[in-house]
Coordinates of C-alpha atoms and ligand atoms in Angstrom, one line a residue:
X21 CA 0.3 -5.9 -8.4
X22 CA -2.7 -7.4 -10.1
X23 CA -6.2 -8.1 -8.8
X24 CA -8.1 -11.4 -9.0
X25 CA -11.8 -11.9 -8.3
X26 CA -14.2 -14.9 -8.4
X27 CA -17.8 -15.6 -7.6
X28 CA -20.0 -18.6 -7.3
X29 CA -23.6 -18.3 -6.1
X30 CA -27.1 -17.4 -7.2
X31 CA -26.6 -13.8 -8.4
X32 CA -25.8 -12.7 -12.0
X33 CA -22.0 -13.3 -12.2
X34 CA -20.9 -10.6 -14.7
X35 CA -22.0 -7.5 -12.6
X36 CA -20.3 -8.9 -9.5
X37 CA -17.1 -9.6 -11.3
X38 CA -17.0 -6.2 -12.9
X39 CA -17.9 -4.3 -9.7
X40 CA -15.2 -6.4 -7.9
X41 CA -12.6 -5.6 -10.6
X42 CA -13.4 -1.9 -10.3
X43 CA -12.6 -2.1 -6.6
X44 CA -9.4 -3.9 -7.4
X45 CA -8.4 -1.6 -10.2
X46 CA -6.1 0.4 -8.0
X47 CA -3.9 -2.7 -7.8
X48 CA -3.2 -2.7 -11.6
X49 CA -5.0 -1.4 -14.6
X50 CA -3.3 -2.0 -17.9
X51 CA -5.6 -4.8 -19.1
X52 CA -8.5 -6.9 -17.8
X53 CA -10.7 -9.9 -18.4
X54 CA -13.2 -12.3 -17.1
X55 CA -14.1 -16.0 -17.7
X56 CA -17.5 -17.5 -17.0
X57 CA -18.9 -21.1 -17.1
X58 CA -22.3 -21.2 -18.7
X59 CA -23.5 -24.7 -18.0
X60 CA -20.5 -26.5 -19.4
X61 CA -19.3 -23.8 -21.8
X62 CA -16.4 -21.5 -21.0
X63 CA -16.8 -17.9 -22.1
X64 CA -13.7 -15.7 -21.9
X65 CA -13.5 -11.9 -22.7
X66 CA -10.4 -9.8 -22.3
X67 CA -9.4 -6.2 -23.2
X68 CA -6.4 -3.9 -23.2
X69 CA -7.0 -0.9 -20.9
X70 CA -9.2 -0.4 -17.9
X71 CA -12.2 -2.2 -16.5
X72 CA -14.5 0.4 -18.2
X73 CA -13.2 -0.9 -21.6
X74 CA -14.1 -4.5 -20.5
X75 CA -17.6 -3.3 -19.3
X76 CA -18.2 -1.6 -22.7
X77 CA -17.1 -4.7 -24.6
X78 CA -19.4 -7.0 -22.5
X79 CA -22.4 -4.8 -23.0
X80 CA -22.3 -5.6 -26.7
X81 CA -23.3 -9.2 -25.9
X82 CA -25.9 -11.0 -24.0
X83 CA -23.6 -13.1 -21.8
X84 CA -24.5 -15.0 -18.6
X85 CA -22.8 -17.7 -16.5
X86 CA -23.2 -19.8 -13.4
X87 CA -19.9 -18.7 -11.9
X88 CA -16.7 -17.1 -13.0
X89 CA -13.3 -15.4 -12.3
X90 CA -11.8 -12.1 -13.4
X91 CA -8.5 -10.2 -13.4
X92 CA -7.1 -6.7 -13.6
X93 CA -3.5 -6.6 -14.6
X94 CA -0.3 -4.8 -13.9
X95 CA 2.0 -6.3 -16.5
X96 CA 5.2 -8.1 -15.3
X97 CA 5.9 -10.4 -18.2
X98 CA 4.4 -9.6 -21.6
X99 CA 3.2 -6.3 -22.9
X100 CA -0.1 -4.8 -21.7
X101 CA -2.4 -6.0 -24.5
X102 CA -5.4 -8.1 -25.1
X103 CA -3.6 -11.4 -25.8
X104 CA -1.6 -11.0 -22.6
X105 CA -4.6 -10.1 -20.5
X106 CA -5.9 -12.7 -18.0
X107 CA -7.7 -15.1 -17.8
X108 CA -5.3 -17.5 -19.6
X109 CA -6.1 -20.9 -21.0
X110 CA -4.5 -24.2 -21.9
X111 CA -4.4 -25.7 -25.4
X112 CA -8.0 -26.9 -25.3
X113 CA -9.5 -23.9 -23.6
X114 CA -10.8 -26.2 -20.8
X115 CA -8.6 -24.9 -18.0
X116 CA -8.7 -21.1 -17.2
X117 CA -6.4 -19.3 -14.8
X118 CA -6.0 -15.8 -13.3
X119 CA -2.8 -15.1 -11.5
X120 CA -1.2 -12.5 -9.3
X121 CA 2.6 -12.9 -8.8
X122 CA 5.6 -13.9 -10.9
X123 CA 6.6 -17.5 -12.0
X124 CA 10.4 -17.3 -11.9
X125 CA 10.9 -20.5 -13.9
X126 CA 8.2 -20.0 -16.5
X127 CA 10.6 -20.1 -19.5
X128 CA 12.0 -23.5 -18.5
X129 CA 8.4 -24.9 -18.0
X130 CA 7.4 -23.4 -21.3
X131 CA 10.2 -25.1 -23.1
X132 CA 9.4 -28.5 -21.5
X133 CA 5.7 -28.1 -22.3
X134 CA 6.4 -27.1 -25.9
X135 CA 8.5 -30.2 -26.2
X136 CA 5.5 -32.2 -25.0
X137 CA 3.3 -30.6 -27.8
X138 CA 1.7 -27.7 -26.0
X139 CA 1.1 -24.5 -28.0
X140 CA 1.4 -21.1 -26.3
X141 CA -0.5 -18.0 -27.4
X142 CA 0.9 -15.3 -25.0
X143 CA 4.2 -13.9 -23.7
X144 CA 3.1 -14.3 -20.1
X145 CA 4.4 -16.4 -17.3
X146 CA 0.9 -17.2 -16.2
X147 CA -0.1 -19.2 -19.3
X148 CA 2.3 -22.0 -18.2
X149 CA 0.0 -22.7 -15.2
X150 CA -3.0 -23.4 -17.4
X151 CA -0.9 -25.8 -19.5
X152 CA 0.5 -27.6 -16.5
X153 CA -3.0 -28.1 -15.1
X154 CA -4.0 -29.5 -18.5
X155 CA -1.0 -31.8 -18.4
X156 CA -1.7 -33.2 -15.0
X157 CA -5.5 -33.2 -15.1
X158 CA -7.1 -36.7 -14.7
X159 CA -10.5 -36.4 -13.0
X160 CA -10.3 -33.7 -10.3
X161 CA -9.4 -30.0 -10.7
X162 CA -7.8 -29.4 -7.3
X163 CA -5.6 -32.5 -7.6
X164 CA -4.4 -31.2 -11.0
X165 CA -3.7 -27.8 -9.5
X166 CA -1.9 -29.3 -6.5
X167 CA 0.4 -31.2 -8.9
X168 CA 0.9 -28.2 -11.3
X169 CA 2.0 -25.9 -8.5
X170 CA 4.7 -28.3 -7.5
X171 CA 6.5 -27.3 -10.7
X172 CA 6.2 -23.6 -10.0
X173 CA 9.0 -21.4 -8.5
X174 CA 8.1 -17.9 -7.6
X175 CA 5.0 -16.1 -6.2
X176 CA 1.5 -16.9 -7.1
X177 CA -2.1 -16.3 -6.1
X178 CA -4.2 -18.2 -8.6
X179 CA -7.9 -18.9 -9.2
X180 CA -8.7 -21.7 -11.6
X181 CA -11.9 -22.9 -13.3
X182 CA -12.6 -25.7 -15.8
X183 CA -15.5 -27.1 -17.7
X184 CA -14.1 -30.6 -17.0
X185 CA -14.9 -30.2 -13.3
X186 CA -17.9 -27.9 -13.0
X187 CA -19.2 -25.6 -10.2
X188 CA -15.8 -25.2 -8.7
X189 CA -13.2 -22.4 -8.3
X190 CA -9.8 -23.6 -7.0
X191 CA -7.4 -21.2 -5.3
X192 CA -3.7 -21.6 -4.4
X193 CA -1.5 -19.1 -2.6
X194 CA 2.2 -18.7 -2.3
X195 CA 3.1 -15.0 -1.8
X196 CA 0.5 -12.5 -3.0
X197 CA -2.7 -12.2 -1.0
X198 CA -6.0 -13.9 -1.7
X199 CA -9.0 -14.0 0.5
X200 CA -12.3 -15.9 0.4
X201 CA -15.6 -14.2 1.3
X202 CA -18.3 -16.4 2.8
X203 CA -21.8 -15.0 2.0
X204 CA -25.2 -16.5 2.2
X205 CA -25.1 -19.4 -0.2
X206 CA -22.6 -17.4 -2.3
X207 CA -18.8 -17.3 -2.1
X208 CA -16.3 -14.8 -3.3
X209 CA -12.6 -14.8 -4.1
X210 CA -10.5 -11.7 -4.1
X211 CA -7.0 -10.3 -3.9
X212 CA -8.2 -8.0 -1.0
X213 CA -11.2 -7.1 1.0
X214 CA -12.5 -4.1 -0.9
X215 CA -14.8 -6.0 -3.4
X216 CA -16.2 -8.2 -0.7
X217 CA -17.4 -5.6 1.8
X218 CA -20.7 -5.1 -0.1
X219 CA -21.6 -8.7 0.3
X220 CA -20.0 -10.2 3.5
X221 CA -17.8 -9.4 6.4
X222 CA -16.9 -13.1 7.0
X223 CA -13.5 -13.6 5.5
X224 CA -10.9 -16.3 5.3
X225 CA -7.4 -15.1 4.7
X226 CA -5.3 -17.8 2.9
X227 CA -1.8 -18.4 4.1
X228 CA 1.2 -19.4 1.9
X229 CA 0.8 -23.0 1.1
X230 CA -3.0 -23.0 1.3
X231 CA -5.3 -24.3 -1.4
X232 CA -9.1 -23.6 -1.4
X233 CA -11.9 -25.3 -3.2
X234 CA -15.0 -23.1 -3.6
X235 CA -18.3 -24.7 -4.7
X236 CA -22.0 -23.6 -4.4
X237 CA -22.1 -25.4 -1.0
X238 CA -19.1 -23.7 0.5
X239 CA -15.4 -23.5 0.8
X240 CA -12.9 -26.2 1.8
X241 CA -9.2 -25.6 2.6
X242 CA -6.2 -27.8 2.2
X243 CA -2.4 -27.6 2.4
X244 CA -0.3 -28.2 -0.7
X245 CA 0.0 -31.8 0.3
X246 CA -3.7 -32.2 0.1
X247 CA -4.3 -32.4 3.9
X248 CA -7.6 -30.7 5.0
X249 CA -7.2 -27.4 7.0
X250 CA -9.5 -25.8 9.4
X251 CA -9.2 -22.1 8.6
X252 CA -10.2 -19.2 10.9
X253 CA -13.1 -17.0 9.7
X254 CA -12.4 -13.3 10.5
X255 CA -15.2 -10.8 10.8
X256 CA -14.1 -7.6 9.2
X257 CA -15.2 -4.2 10.6
X258 CA -14.8 -2.2 7.4
X259 CA -18.1 -1.2 5.6
X260 CA -18.8 -0.6 1.9
X261 CA -19.3 3.1 2.4
X262 CA -15.6 3.4 3.4
X263 CA -14.5 2.6 -0.2
X264 CA -16.8 5.1 -2.0
X265 CA -15.7 8.6 -3.0
X266 CA -18.4 10.3 -0.9
X267 CA -18.6 13.3 -3.2
X268 CA -14.9 13.9 -3.6
X269 CA -13.5 14.1 -7.1
X270 CA -10.9 11.5 -6.3
X271 CA -10.2 8.9 -3.7
X272 CA -6.9 10.7 -3.0
X273 CA -8.6 13.9 -2.1
X274 CA -11.1 12.2 0.1
X275 CA -8.3 10.3 1.9
X276 CA -6.3 13.6 2.4
X277 CA -9.4 15.0 4.1
X278 CA -9.9 11.9 6.2
X279 CA -6.6 12.4 8.0
X280 CA -7.9 14.2 11.1
X281 CA -10.3 11.3 11.8
X282 CA -7.7 8.7 10.9
X283 CA -5.4 10.1 13.6
X284 CA -8.2 10.1 16.1
X285 CA -9.1 6.5 15.2
X286 CA -5.5 5.4 15.5
X287 CA -5.1 7.0 18.9
X288 CA -8.5 5.8 20.0
X289 CA -8.3 3.7 23.1
X290 CA -4.5 3.8 23.3
X291 CA -4.0 7.1 25.2
X292 CA -5.3 7.9 28.7
X293 CA -6.5 11.5 28.4
X294 CA -6.1 11.9 32.2
X295 CA -2.6 10.6 32.7
X296 CA -1.0 10.5 29.2
X297 CA -0.3 6.8 29.7
X298 CA 0.0 4.8 26.5
X299 CA -1.8 1.4 26.3
X300 CA -0.3 -0.8 23.6
X301 CA -0.4 -4.3 25.2
X302 CA -2.4 -5.2 22.2
X303 CA 0.8 -5.4 20.1
X304 CA 1.4 -8.8 21.7
X305 CA 5.0 -8.5 22.7
X306 CA 5.8 -8.9 26.4
X307 CA 6.5 -5.6 28.1
X308 CA 9.6 -7.1 29.7
X309 CA 11.1 -7.9 26.3
X310 CA 10.3 -4.4 25.1
X311 CA 11.8 -2.9 28.2
X312 CA 15.1 -4.6 27.3
X313 CA 15.1 -3.2 23.7
X314 CA 18.4 -1.5 23.0
X315 CA 18.0 -0.9 19.3
X316 CA 15.1 -0.5 16.9
X317 CA 15.3 -1.2 13.1
X318 CA 12.5 0.1 10.9
X319 CA 12.1 -1.5 7.5
X320 CA 9.7 -0.4 4.8
X321 CA 9.3 0.7 1.2
X322 CA 8.2 3.9 -0.5
X323 CA 6.0 6.2 1.5
X324 CA 6.1 3.8 4.4
X325 CA 9.9 4.2 4.4
X326 CA 9.3 7.9 4.8
X327 CA 6.9 7.5 7.7
X328 CA 9.6 5.2 9.2
X329 CA 12.1 8.0 9.0
X330 CA 9.8 10.2 11.1
X331 CA 9.5 7.3 13.4
X332 CA 13.2 7.5 13.9
X333 CA 13.0 11.0 15.2
X334 CA 10.1 10.2 17.4
X335 CA 11.7 7.1 19.0
X336 CA 15.2 8.6 19.4
X337 CA 13.8 11.9 20.9
X338 CA 11.1 10.4 23.1
X339 CA 12.4 6.9 24.1
X340 CA 16.2 7.5 23.8
X341 CA 16.7 4.3 21.8
X342 CA 18.9 4.3 18.7
X343 CA 17.0 3.7 15.5
X344 CA 18.1 2.5 12.0
X345 CA 15.7 3.0 9.0
X346 CA 16.2 0.6 6.1
X347 CA 14.8 0.1 2.6
X348 CA 13.3 -3.4 2.8
X349 CA 14.4 -4.1 -0.8
X350 CA 18.1 -3.5 0.3
X351 CA 18.0 -4.8 3.9
X352 CA 16.7 -8.3 2.8
X353 CA 20.0 -8.9 1.0
X354 CA 22.3 -7.3 3.6
X355 CA 24.5 -9.2 6.0
X356 CA 22.6 -7.4 8.7
X357 CA 23.5 -7.9 12.4
X358 CA 20.8 -8.1 15.0
X359 CA 20.6 -9.5 18.5
X360 CA 18.0 -10.5 21.0
X361 CA 17.4 -6.9 22.2
X362 CA 16.8 -5.6 18.7
X363 CA 13.2 -4.7 17.8
X364 CA 12.6 -4.9 14.1
X365 CA 9.5 -3.1 12.9
X366 CA 8.1 -3.6 9.4
X367 CA 5.9 -0.7 8.3
X368 CA 3.5 -1.6 5.5
X369 CA 0.0 -0.2 4.9
X370 CA -1.0 -3.2 2.7
X371 CA 0.9 -5.7 4.7
X372 CA 1.7 -7.5 1.3
X373 CA 4.7 -5.6 -0.1
X374 CA 7.0 -8.4 -1.3
X375 CA 10.3 -6.8 -0.3
X376 CA 9.0 -5.8 3.2
X377 CA 7.6 -9.3 3.8
X378 CA 10.8 -10.9 2.6
X379 CA 12.9 -8.6 4.7
X380 CA 10.8 -9.5 7.8
X381 CA 11.1 -13.2 7.1
X382 CA 14.9 -12.8 6.8
X383 CA 15.0 -11.0 10.1
X384 CA 12.9 -13.7 11.8
X385 CA 15.7 -16.2 11.0
X386 CA 17.9 -14.2 13.4
X387 CA 14.9 -14.3 15.8
X388 CA 14.8 -10.7 17.2
X389 CA 11.4 -9.3 18.1
X390 CA 9.4 -8.4 15.0
X391 CA 6.6 -5.9 15.1
X392 CA 4.3 -5.0 12.2
X393 CA 2.6 -1.7 11.7
X394 CA -0.1 -2.4 9.1
X395 CA -3.4 -1.1 7.9
X396 CA -4.9 -4.3 6.6
X397 CA -6.0 -6.9 9.1
X398 CA -5.1 -10.4 8.1
X399 CA -2.4 -9.3 5.7
X400 CA 0.7 -11.5 5.4
X401 CA 3.1 -9.1 7.3
X402 CA 0.4 -8.5 9.9
X403 CA 0.0 -12.2 10.5
X404 CA 3.7 -13.3 10.4
X405 CA 5.2 -10.7 12.8
X406 CA 5.5 -11.5 16.5
X407 CA 3.6 -8.3 17.3
X408 CA 1.1 -6.2 15.5
X409 CA 0.2 -2.5 15.8
X410 CA -2.6 -1.7 13.5
X411 CA -3.2 1.7 11.9
X412 CA -6.9 2.5 11.7
X413 CA -7.0 4.5 8.4
X414 CA -9.6 2.3 6.8
X415 CA -9.2 1.2 3.2
X416 CA -6.9 3.5 1.1
X417 CA -8.0 3.3 -2.5
X418 CA -5.8 6.1 -4.0
X419 CA -2.6 4.5 -5.2
X420 CA -0.6 7.4 -3.7
X421 CA -0.5 6.8 0.0
X422 CA -1.8 9.8 2.1
X423 CA -3.9 9.0 5.1
X424 CA -2.0 5.7 5.7
X425 CA 1.2 7.7 5.9
X426 CA -0.2 9.9 8.6
X427 CA -1.7 6.9 10.4
X428 CA 1.7 5.3 10.3
X429 CA 3.3 8.4 11.9
X430 CA 0.5 8.3 14.6
X431 CA 1.3 4.6 15.3
X432 CA 5.0 5.3 15.5
X433 CA 4.7 8.2 17.8
X434 CA 2.5 6.0 20.1
X435 CA 5.2 3.3 19.9
X436 CA 7.9 5.9 20.8
X437 CA 5.9 7.1 23.8
X438 CA 5.1 3.5 24.9
X439 CA 8.7 2.5 24.8
X440 CA 9.7 5.6 26.7
X441 CA 7.1 4.9 29.4
X442 CA 7.9 1.2 29.9
X443 CA 11.6 2.0 30.0
X444 CA 11.0 4.7 32.5
X445 CA 12.6 7.3 30.3
X446 CA 9.7 9.8 30.5
X447 CA 8.1 11.5 33.6
X448 CA 4.3 11.6 34.0
X449 CA 4.1 15.4 33.3
X450 CA 5.9 15.1 30.0
X451 CA 3.8 12.2 29.0
X452 CA 0.6 14.1 29.7
X453 CA 1.9 17.3 27.9
X454 CA 2.9 15.4 24.8
X455 CA -0.2 13.3 24.6
X456 CA -2.4 16.4 25.0
X457 CA -0.4 18.0 22.1
X458 CA -1.1 14.9 20.0
X459 CA -4.8 15.2 20.7
X460 CA -4.7 18.7 19.2
X461 CA -3.1 17.5 16.0
X462 CA -6.4 16.5 14.2
X463 CA -7.9 19.9 14.7
X464 CA -4.7 21.6 13.5
X465 CA -4.8 19.5 10.3
X466 CA -8.5 20.6 9.8
X467 CA -7.3 24.2 9.9
X468 CA -4.7 23.4 7.1
X469 CA -7.4 21.6 5.1
X470 CA -9.4 24.8 5.1
X471 CA -6.6 26.4 3.0
X472 CA -7.2 23.8 0.2
X473 CA -8.5 26.5 -2.2
X474 CA -5.5 28.7 -1.6
X475 CA -3.1 25.8 -2.2
X476 CA -5.0 24.9 -5.3
X477 CA -4.5 28.4 -6.6
X478 CA -0.8 28.2 -5.9
X479 CA -0.6 24.8 -7.5
X480 CA -1.9 26.2 -10.8
X481 CA 1.4 28.3 -11.1
X482 CA 3.3 25.0 -11.3
X483 CA 1.1 23.1 -13.8
X484 CA 3.9 23.2 -16.3
X485 CA 6.8 22.7 -14.0
X486 CA 9.4 20.2 -15.1
X487 CA 11.4 19.9 -11.9
X488 CA 11.0 20.6 -8.2
X489 CA 13.4 20.5 -5.2
X490 CA 12.0 19.7 -1.8
X491 CA 14.0 20.6 1.3
X492 CA 13.5 19.8 4.9
X493 CA 15.7 19.4 8.0
X494 CA 15.6 17.3 11.1
X495 CA 12.1 15.8 11.6
X496 CA 11.0 17.4 8.4
X497 CA 13.7 15.9 6.2
X498 CA 11.4 12.8 5.7
X499 CA 8.6 15.1 4.8
X500 CA 10.7 16.6 2.0
X501 CA 11.2 13.1 0.7
X502 CA 7.5 12.3 1.0
X503 CA 6.4 15.6 -0.6
X504 CA 8.7 15.0 -3.5
X505 CA 7.4 11.4 -3.9
X506 CA 3.8 12.5 -3.9
X507 CA 4.5 15.1 -6.6
X508 CA 6.4 12.8 -8.9
X509 CA 4.1 9.8 -8.6
X510 CA 0.9 11.5 -9.4
X511 CA 1.9 14.5 -11.6
X512 CA 5.0 12.9 -13.3
X513 CA 7.0 16.0 -12.6
X514 CA 10.6 15.1 -11.6
X515 CA 11.0 16.1 -7.9
X516 CA 13.8 15.4 -5.4
X517 CA 13.7 15.6 -1.7
X518 CA 16.9 16.6 0.1
X519 CA 18.0 17.4 3.6
X520 CA 18.4 21.1 3.4
X521 CA 21.9 20.9 4.9
X522 CA 23.0 19.0 1.8
X523 CA 22.3 21.9 -0.5
X524 CA 25.9 23.1 -0.4
X525 CA 27.2 19.6 -1.2
X526 CA 25.9 19.7 -4.8
X527 CA 22.2 20.3 -5.3
X528 CA 22.6 24.1 -5.1
X529 CA 24.1 23.8 -8.6
X530 CA 20.6 23.0 -9.8
X531 CA 19.2 26.3 -8.7
X532 CA 18.2 28.9 -11.3
X533 CA 14.9 30.6 -12.2
X534 CA 13.6 27.3 -13.7
X535 CA 14.1 25.2 -10.6
X536 CA 11.4 25.9 -8.0
X537 CA 12.0 24.9 -4.4
X538 CA 9.5 23.8 -1.7
X539 CA 11.1 24.4 1.7
X540 CA 9.7 23.2 5.0
X541 CA 10.5 25.6 7.7
X542 CA 8.4 25.3 10.9
X543 CA 9.5 27.0 14.1
X544 CA 12.0 24.3 15.3
X545 CA 15.6 23.8 16.3
X546 CA 16.8 24.1 12.7
X547 CA 14.8 27.2 11.7
X548 CA 17.7 29.5 11.3
X549 CA 19.8 27.0 9.3
X550 CA 16.9 26.3 6.9
X551 CA 16.4 30.1 6.5
X552 CA 20.0 30.4 5.5
X553 CA 19.5 27.7 2.8
X554 CA 16.5 29.6 1.5
X555 CA 18.5 32.8 1.3
X556 CA 21.2 31.0 -0.7
X557 CA 18.5 29.9 -3.1
X558 CA 17.0 33.3 -3.4
X559 CA 20.4 34.8 -4.1
X560 CA 20.6 32.5 -7.1
X561 CA 17.2 33.5 -8.5
X562 CA 15.5 30.4 -7.2
X563 CA 11.7 30.5 -6.7
X564 CA 10.9 29.4 -3.2
X565 CA 7.6 28.2 -1.7
X566 CA 7.6 27.5 2.0
X567 CA 5.5 25.6 4.5
X568 CA 5.9 27.8 7.6
X569 CA 4.3 28.6 11.0
X570 CA 1.3 30.8 10.8
X571 CA 2.9 33.1 13.4
X572 CA 6.1 33.5 11.5
X573 CA 5.7 37.0 10.2
X574 CA 9.4 37.4 9.1
X575 CA 9.4 34.6 6.5
X576 CA 7.0 36.3 4.0
X577 CA 9.5 39.0 2.9
X578 CA 12.2 36.3 2.3
X579 CA 10.3 33.9 0.0
X580 CA 7.9 33.9 -3.0
X581 CA 5.0 32.0 -1.6
X582 CA 3.9 30.8 1.9
X583 CA 1.6 28.0 3.0
X584 CA 1.0 28.2 6.7
X585 CA 0.5 25.6 9.4
X586 CA -0.6 26.2 13.0
X587 CA 2.1 26.3 15.7
X588 CA 2.9 22.8 17.0
X589 CA 5.3 21.0 19.2
X590 CA 8.3 20.9 16.9
X591 CA 8.8 17.1 16.9
X592 CA 5.2 16.6 15.9
X593 CA 5.4 19.2 13.0
X594 CA 5.6 16.4 10.3
X595 CA 1.9 15.6 11.0
X596 CA 1.1 19.2 9.8
X597 CA 3.8 20.0 7.3
X598 CA 3.0 17.0 5.2
X599 CA -0.6 17.9 4.5
X600 CA 0.0 21.0 2.3
X601 CA 2.5 19.0 0.3
X602 CA -0.2 16.3 -0.4
X603 CA -2.7 18.9 -1.5
X604 CA 0.0 20.8 -3.6
X605 CA 0.8 17.6 -5.4
X606 CA -2.8 16.6 -5.8
X607 CA -3.9 19.9 -7.4
X608 CA -0.9 20.1 -9.7
X609 CA -1.6 16.6 -10.9
X610 CA -5.3 17.4 -11.5
X611 CA -4.4 20.6 -13.4
X612 CA -2.1 18.4 -15.6
X613 CA -5.0 16.0 -16.2
X614 CA -3.1 13.1 -14.6
X615 CA -5.0 10.0 -13.4
X616 CA -4.6 10.9 -9.8
X617 CA -6.1 7.7 -8.2
X618 CA -4.4 5.4 -10.7
X619 CA -1.1 7.0 -11.8
X620 CA 0.6 5.4 -14.8
X621 CA 3.0 2.4 -14.2
X622 CA 2.0 2.2 -10.5
X623 CA 0.0 -0.2 -8.4
X624 CA -1.2 0.1 -4.8
X625 CA 0.5 -2.9 -3.4
X626 CA 3.8 -4.1 -4.8
X627 CA 3.4 -7.8 -4.2
X628 CA 6.1 -8.8 -6.6
X629 CA 9.8 -8.0 -6.4
Ligands
AGP718 C1 3.4 5.7 -2.1 O1 2.4 6.7 -2.4 C2 3.2 4.4 -2.9 N1 1.8 4.0 -2.9 C3 4.2 3.4 -2.5 O2 5.5 4.0 -2.3 C4 3.9 2.6 -1.2 O3 4.1 3.4 -0.1 C5 5.0 1.4 -1.1 O4 4.8 0.6 -2.2 C6 4.8 0.7 0.2 O5 3.5 0.1 0.3 P1 3.1 -0.6 1.7 O6 3.0 0.5 2.7 O7 1.8 -1.2 1.4 O8 4.1 -1.6 2.1

């Protein structure tokens, strides 16, 4: 939910910290701050608001430092304001901390420390960490940090500096992500990869229970007992250009337009164009075990929950295996029943969503096969699952998930076909036909993207809408949910997604001339049923926009507005029907002047519960 950054090396510190924080801003942006060490003096500057406000404030002074840390905040404890902004300090100002996570027992710690004479200046949980380090410090910063974190309950990724133990950044991880970038005589600390890609591709991903000590001569790693660790250095393929806007007004728009390539990249090397055979041995689960799978459980949150719902239709229809789709935040507390032939798949683009990670860990205690579908290599969920199926969407900067949703559907349809093939549930011709249809999807999406101007024009009509109903059936029911989520999370219009068949069971009472409906009605097995729902809405003066097949000539006379998609194999229509809804939400949000890439109250990765 927050972003932490740190740098130690020969370059000017402030620009690196600021640029890094800008690339982390999508993780949280209600306040920000940096702390530098200039020889043996600590300089701390914090602001309420975005990184740009911090940059403006810093420009008013001639500041410099030898190394430093920074933070961009998504408030959990304590209002978004300057005094609650990180970095936080102890009573003496000698120990400085930035933190991502939640300290569950901070009030008890605060009480104890107050009783020992410590004075607090903020409402935050984080501040207790600085005072604990002050309390335990003797002559070595990492030893004081190791002792301090023993008192903490909850989740933390922290970076600590002090002018008592100079030229040193100490990191500790339990929960939220933190990575170390190894440059040429310069070292970086970050919550994720994006700020580091301009400087290095050599990355160490910290695991829970890891501590790191970064100095001008390098990085050393320890466990929480102080034992030295030999950590793997990953070489990351992403390049800096992938996180620039490349001429688009917003990252979200760029990422919507990247979807055809994202599908190609996610399919790349995993489908034989000649035979339709799927190659997924990379996932690292023995084919024999997968052949014995009798049940699949998909767990996720938010948009990833919606892609999981499309995965249900893919796997049930193609592989003939029953599938349950569960909200991770609910499943983790359930008395769920799994057995050895249950395959549990956790879908998470960031690989760091706290509820999804916790749910997967709970599942592993019952030891069925766990598979992760992730977009970030080295993320916690990616590393802890038995098997891994990576999406190749590249970094997604817009807080609203778009291309990673499509990439997840691509990965899940591959998984469905793979399971079908290893279980012998699909003949060679069907495999070839279906994979050839999949290969045509990217071009079909490009055709839809060419309608962007028309969709923008339509969106203008709904700039002042207060509500929206999204309807879909069968494989497009998840798209109704996802379309509604996109609209509400970036335009702040209340929108609900519903299975169209549910209309008669209550929601139709909402229909009048002030409640517009978006209905998804491709040519599929439920076309006629969905058309009936549309007629019932029109009979009650509802305004209906549809996403329909470009060859459907009848629909135009029955609705108010039509957005068309190319004809497609019905089961794969979610790949296409979703794209107009992303653009529709995007343009309405821009007309409303919303902060599309960083919507209010949201963060890209929900790493706290
Ligand atoms: C969707 O646009 C949001 N960004 C949010 O619902 C997101 O999908 C959810 O938090 C899950 O994130 P994950 O895929 O990284 O686990």
